[in-house]
CSV table of C-alpha atoms and ligand atoms in Angstrom, one decimal:
chain,number,residue,atom,x,y,z
A,235,MET,CA,-27.4,-15.1,-64.0
A,236,GLN,CA,-26.8,-12.2,-66.4
A,237,VAL,CA,-24.3,-9.6,-65.2
A,238,SER,CA,-26.9,-6.8,-65.4
A,239,SER,CA,-29.4,-8.8,-63.2
A,240,ILE,CA,-27.2,-8.3,-60.1
A,241,TYR,CA,-28.4,-4.7,-60.1
A,242,ASN,CA,-32.0,-5.8,-59.9
A,243,PRO,CA,-33.2,-5.0,-56.3
A,244,TYR,CA,-35.2,-8.2,-56.3
A,245,VAL,CA,-32.2,-10.3,-57.2
A,246,ILE,CA,-30.1,-8.5,-54.6
A,247,GLN,CA,-32.7,-9.2,-51.9
A,248,THR,CA,-32.9,-12.9,-52.9
A,249,MET,CA,-29.2,-13.3,-52.9
A,250,ALA,CA,-28.9,-11.6,-49.4
A,251,GLN,CA,-31.6,-14.0,-48.1
A,252,LEU,CA,-29.7,-17.0,-49.5
A,253,ILE,CA,-26.5,-15.9,-47.9
A,254,LEU,CA,-28.2,-15.3,-44.6
A,255,LYS,CA,-29.8,-18.8,-44.7
A,256,GLN,CA,-26.5,-20.4,-45.6
A,257,SER,CA,-24.8,-18.7,-42.7
A,258,VAL,CA,-27.5,-19.8,-40.3
A,259,ARG,CA,-27.2,-23.3,-41.6
A,260,GLN,CA,-23.4,-23.3,-41.2
A,261,LEU,CA,-23.7,-22.0,-37.7
A,262,ALA,CA,-26.3,-24.6,-36.9
A,263,ASN,CA,-24.2,-27.5,-38.0
A,264,GLY,CA,-21.0,-26.2,-36.4
A,265,ARG,CA,-19.0,-25.5,-39.5
A,266,ILE,CA,-18.3,-22.0,-38.4
A,267,LEU,CA,-16.9,-23.3,-35.1
A,268,LEU,CA,-14.7,-25.7,-36.9
A,269,ASN,CA,-13.5,-22.8,-39.1
A,270,LEU,CA,-12.8,-20.7,-36.1
A,271,ALA,CA,-10.7,-23.6,-34.6
A,272,ARG,CA,-8.6,-23.6,-37.8
A,273,CYS,CA,-7.4,-20.1,-36.9
A,274,LYS,CA,-4.4,-21.3,-34.9
A,275,HIS,CA,-2.7,-19.5,-32.1
A,276,THR,CA,1.0,-18.8,-32.8
A,277,LEU,CA,4.1,-18.4,-30.6
A,278,PRO,CA,4.8,-14.7,-30.5
A,279,ASP,CA,8.4,-13.6,-31.1
A,280,LEU,CA,10.3,-12.2,-28.2
A,281,PRO,CA,10.7,-8.4,-28.5
A,282,TYR,CA,14.4,-8.8,-27.7
A,283,ASP,CA,17.2,-11.4,-28.1
A,284,TYR,CA,17.4,-14.5,-25.8
A,285,ASN,CA,20.6,-13.1,-24.2
A,286,ALA,CA,19.2,-9.6,-23.8
A,287,LEU,CA,18.0,-10.0,-20.2
A,288,GLU,CA,21.4,-11.2,-18.9
A,289,PRO,CA,22.5,-11.2,-16.2
A,290,ALA,CA,19.1,-11.1,-14.6
A,291,VAL,CA,17.8,-14.1,-16.7
A,292,SER,CA,20.2,-16.2,-18.6
A,293,SER,CA,20.0,-16.8,-22.4
A,294,GLU,CA,19.7,-20.5,-21.8
A,295,ILE,CA,16.6,-20.1,-19.7
A,296,MET,CA,15.0,-17.6,-22.0
A,297,LYS,CA,15.5,-19.8,-25.1
A,298,LEU,CA,14.1,-22.9,-23.4
A,299,HIS,CA,11.3,-21.0,-21.8
A,300,HIS,CA,10.2,-19.5,-25.1
A,301,THR,CA,10.9,-22.2,-27.6
A,302,LYS,CA,10.0,-25.2,-25.5
A,303,HIS,CA,7.6,-24.3,-22.7
A,304,HIS,CA,5.6,-21.5,-24.3
A,305,ALA,CA,5.6,-23.3,-27.7
A,306,THR,CA,4.1,-26.4,-26.0
A,307,TYR,CA,1.3,-24.4,-24.4
A,308,VAL,CA,0.5,-22.9,-27.9
A,309,ASN,CA,0.5,-26.3,-29.6
A,310,ASN,CA,-1.5,-28.0,-26.9
A,311,LEU,CA,-4.1,-25.1,-26.9
A,312,ASN,CA,-4.5,-25.5,-30.7
A,313,VAL,CA,-5.1,-29.2,-30.4
A,314,ALA,CA,-7.5,-28.8,-27.5
A,315,GLU,CA,-9.5,-26.1,-29.4
A,316,GLU,CA,-9.9,-28.3,-32.4
A,317,LYS,CA,-11.1,-31.1,-30.2
A,318,LEU,CA,-13.5,-28.7,-28.5
A,319,ALA,CA,-14.9,-27.6,-31.9
A,320,GLU,CA,-15.6,-31.3,-32.7
A,321,ALA,CA,-17.1,-31.9,-29.3
A,322,LEU,CA,-19.4,-28.9,-29.6
A,323,HIS,CA,-20.4,-30.0,-33.1
A,324,LYS,CA,-21.3,-33.4,-31.8
A,325,LYS,CA,-22.9,-32.0,-28.6
A,326,ASP,CA,-20.5,-34.3,-26.7
A,327,THR,CA,-20.9,-32.7,-23.3
A,328,GLU,CA,-18.5,-35.1,-21.5
A,329,SER,CA,-15.7,-34.3,-23.9
A,330,ILE,CA,-16.5,-30.6,-23.6
A,331,ILE,CA,-16.1,-30.8,-19.8
A,332,GLN,CA,-12.9,-32.9,-20.1
A,333,LEU,CA,-11.4,-30.3,-22.3
A,334,GLN,CA,-12.0,-27.4,-20.0
A,335,ASN,CA,-9.0,-28.1,-17.8
A,336,VAL,CA,-6.7,-28.6,-20.8
A,337,ILE,CA,-7.8,-25.3,-22.2
A,338,LYS,CA,-7.5,-23.5,-18.9
A,339,PHE,CA,-3.9,-24.8,-18.4
A,340,ASN,CA,-2.6,-24.3,-22.0
A,341,GLY,CA,-4.6,-21.3,-22.8
A,342,GLY,CA,-3.5,-19.8,-19.5
A,343,GLY,CA,0.1,-20.7,-20.3
A,344,HIS,CA,-0.2,-18.9,-23.6
A,345,ILE,CA,-1.8,-15.8,-22.2
A,346,ASN,CA,0.5,-15.6,-19.2
A,347,HIS,CA,3.8,-15.9,-21.1
A,348,SER,CA,2.6,-13.5,-23.9
A,349,ILE,CA,2.2,-10.9,-21.1
A,350,PHE,CA,5.4,-11.9,-19.3
A,351,TRP,CA,7.8,-11.5,-22.3
A,352,ARG,CA,6.5,-7.9,-22.8
A,353,ASN,CA,6.6,-7.1,-19.1
A,354,LEU,CA,10.4,-7.5,-19.3
A,355,SER,CA,12.9,-5.5,-21.3
A,356,PRO,CA,16.7,-5.2,-21.5
A,357,SER,CA,16.2,-1.4,-20.9
A,358,GLY,CA,13.8,-2.1,-18.0
A,359,GLY,CA,14.3,-1.8,-14.3
A,360,GLY,CA,14.4,1.5,-12.4
A,361,ASP,CA,11.2,2.9,-11.1
A,362,PRO,CA,7.8,3.5,-12.7
A,363,SER,CA,6.7,7.1,-13.3
A,364,GLY,CA,3.7,9.1,-14.4
A,365,ASP,CA,0.2,7.7,-14.1
A,366,LEU,CA,1.5,4.3,-13.1
A,367,LEU,CA,3.5,5.8,-10.2
A,368,ASN,CA,0.4,7.7,-9.0
A,369,ALA,CA,-1.7,4.5,-9.2
A,370,ILE,CA,1.0,2.6,-7.2
A,371,GLN,CA,1.2,5.3,-4.6
A,372,GLY,CA,-2.6,5.4,-4.3
A,373,SER,CA,-2.7,1.6,-3.7
A,374,PHE,CA,0.6,0.8,-1.8
A,375,GLN,CA,1.9,4.1,-0.5
A,376,ASN,CA,5.1,3.7,-2.5
A,377,VAL,CA,7.0,1.7,-5.1
A,378,GLU,CA,9.1,-0.2,-2.5
A,379,ALA,CA,6.0,-1.3,-0.7
A,380,MET,CA,4.5,-2.6,-3.9
A,381,LYS,CA,7.6,-4.4,-4.9
A,382,LYS,CA,7.9,-6.0,-1.5
A,383,ALA,CA,4.3,-7.1,-1.5
A,384,ILE,CA,4.7,-8.8,-4.9
A,385,SER,CA,8.1,-10.3,-4.1
A,386,THR,CA,6.7,-11.8,-0.8
A,387,ALA,CA,3.7,-13.2,-2.7
A,388,ALA,CA,6.0,-14.6,-5.5
A,389,VAL,CA,8.3,-16.3,-3.0
A,390,ALA,CA,5.4,-17.8,-1.1
A,391,VAL,CA,3.7,-19.4,-4.1
A,392,GLN,CA,3.6,-23.1,-3.3
A,393,GLY,CA,4.7,-25.3,-6.2
A,394,SER,CA,4.2,-23.7,-9.6
A,395,GLY,CA,2.4,-20.4,-10.3
A,396,TRP,CA,2.5,-16.7,-10.9
A,397,ALA,CA,2.6,-13.5,-8.8
A,398,TRP,CA,0.7,-10.5,-10.2
A,399,LEU,CA,0.1,-6.8,-10.1
A,400,GLY,CA,-3.5,-6.5,-11.2
A,401,TYR,CA,-6.0,-3.7,-11.8
A,402,CYS,CA,-9.3,-3.9,-10.0
A,403,LYS,CA,-11.9,-2.2,-12.2
A,404,GLU,CA,-14.5,-1.9,-9.4
A,405,THR,CA,-12.2,0.0,-7.0
A,406,GLY,CA,-9.8,1.5,-9.5
A,407,LYS,CA,-7.0,0.2,-7.3
A,408,LEU,CA,-3.9,-2.0,-8.0
A,409,ARG,CA,-3.8,-5.3,-6.2
A,410,VAL,CA,-1.3,-8.1,-5.6
A,411,ALA,CA,-2.5,-11.6,-6.4
A,412,THR,CA,-1.1,-15.1,-7.1
A,413,THR,CA,-2.4,-17.8,-9.3
A,414,ALA,CA,-1.6,-21.5,-9.3
A,415,ASN,CA,-0.2,-23.4,-12.2
A,416,GLN,CA,-1.1,-21.5,-15.4
A,417,ASP,CA,-4.3,-20.0,-14.2
A,418,PRO,CA,-4.7,-16.7,-16.0
A,419,LEU,CA,-5.4,-13.7,-13.8
A,420,LEU,CA,-8.5,-12.1,-15.4
A,421,PRO,CA,-10.7,-15.2,-15.9
A,422,THR,CA,-9.9,-16.6,-12.5
A,423,THR,CA,-9.9,-13.5,-10.3
A,424,GLY,CA,-11.4,-10.6,-12.3
A,425,LEU,CA,-8.2,-8.5,-11.9
A,426,ILE,CA,-6.7,-7.2,-15.2
A,427,PRO,CA,-3.1,-8.3,-15.4
A,428,LEU,CA,-0.5,-5.5,-15.5
A,429,LEU,CA,2.6,-7.4,-14.4
A,430,GLY,CA,3.2,-11.1,-14.0
A,431,ILE,CA,6.2,-12.9,-12.5
A,432,ASP,CA,6.5,-16.5,-13.5
A,433,VAL,CA,7.7,-18.5,-10.5
A,434,TRP,CA,7.6,-21.9,-12.1
A,435,GLU,CA,11.0,-23.6,-11.6
A,436,HIS,CA,11.5,-23.6,-15.3
A,437,ALA,CA,11.7,-19.8,-15.1
A,438,TYR,CA,14.8,-19.7,-12.9
A,439,TYR,CA,16.1,-23.1,-11.8
A,440,LEU,CA,19.0,-23.5,-14.4
A,441,GLN,CA,20.4,-20.2,-13.1
A,442,TYR,CA,19.3,-19.8,-9.5
A,443,LYS,CA,18.8,-23.4,-8.5
A,444,ASN,CA,16.4,-23.5,-5.6
A,445,VAL,CA,16.9,-19.9,-4.6
A,446,ARG,CA,13.7,-18.4,-5.9
A,447,PRO,CA,14.1,-15.2,-3.7
A,448,ASP,CA,17.3,-14.2,-5.7
A,449,TYR,CA,15.5,-14.7,-9.0
A,450,VAL,CA,12.6,-12.5,-7.8
A,451,LYS,CA,15.0,-9.9,-6.5
A,452,ASN,CA,16.8,-9.7,-9.9
A,453,ILE,CA,13.7,-9.8,-12.1
A,454,TRP,CA,12.9,-6.2,-10.9
A,455,LYS,CA,16.0,-5.1,-12.8
A,456,VAL,CA,14.4,-5.9,-16.1
A,457,VAL,CA,10.8,-5.0,-15.5
A,458,ASN,CA,9.4,-3.0,-18.4
A,459,TRP,CA,7.5,-0.2,-16.6
A,460,LYS,CA,6.5,1.3,-19.9
A,461,ASP,CA,4.6,-1.9,-20.8
A,462,VAL,CA,3.0,-2.1,-17.4
A,463,ASN,CA,1.8,1.5,-17.7
A,464,GLU,CA,0.4,0.8,-21.2
A,465,ARG,CA,-1.5,-2.1,-19.7
A,466,LEU,CA,-2.9,0.1,-16.9
A,467,GLN,CA,-4.1,2.7,-19.5
A,468,MET,CA,-5.8,0.0,-21.5
A,469,ALA,CA,-7.3,-1.5,-18.3
A,470,LYS,CA,-8.7,1.9,-17.3
A,471,GLY,CA,-10.2,2.5,-20.7
A,472,SER,CA,-11.7,-1.0,-21.1
B,534,LIG,MN1,6.9,-20.2,-17.7
């Protein structure tokens, strides 16, 4: 093709049709899905040092939790998504169904921990203010009542799971919820996560042994209310 011919409207139209046809064909044979699966999830950096949350959470816990536990969820999610792309490509419905729990667990683990790290801060603690405070007062009367409700829920989680402060879009209210294992809040309850407390033993056992209530009591000292408020603003605007 001569260079000047690319300015010919007929040539441009023909090229556009070819590109469109190619895209449709790629979509049809699953190549686009495979390409999407090649965009890997990555382990996000912590926004602070491993020892920054001491004494509330020890450096040893933070390092293991981030580099081993969260990293494993990310790796397993990437593997599962690649398998899912293959299964979708082959229309292998049994494999697609088998992969759903793996993706729920590891995808949930990745989502939950990505929220959790930012929910905490070495300069956290204290009490929320501004719009978040208004929202808490409108849903729980006061901050202490909200903290007590989440703490009670967190301590009561049987086995492994999470306690949450979530935003209900229908009512505009904040609500306390718990999820089992790594179930992510939004896909399993419809609530938008604002604050999550990880109550898996890996989150506290090295420091607090079996005394989960002490861990939950101390985690409030490093809660990043600024991040929680930003999540509330995004939830309201979504
Ligand atoms: Mn964890």
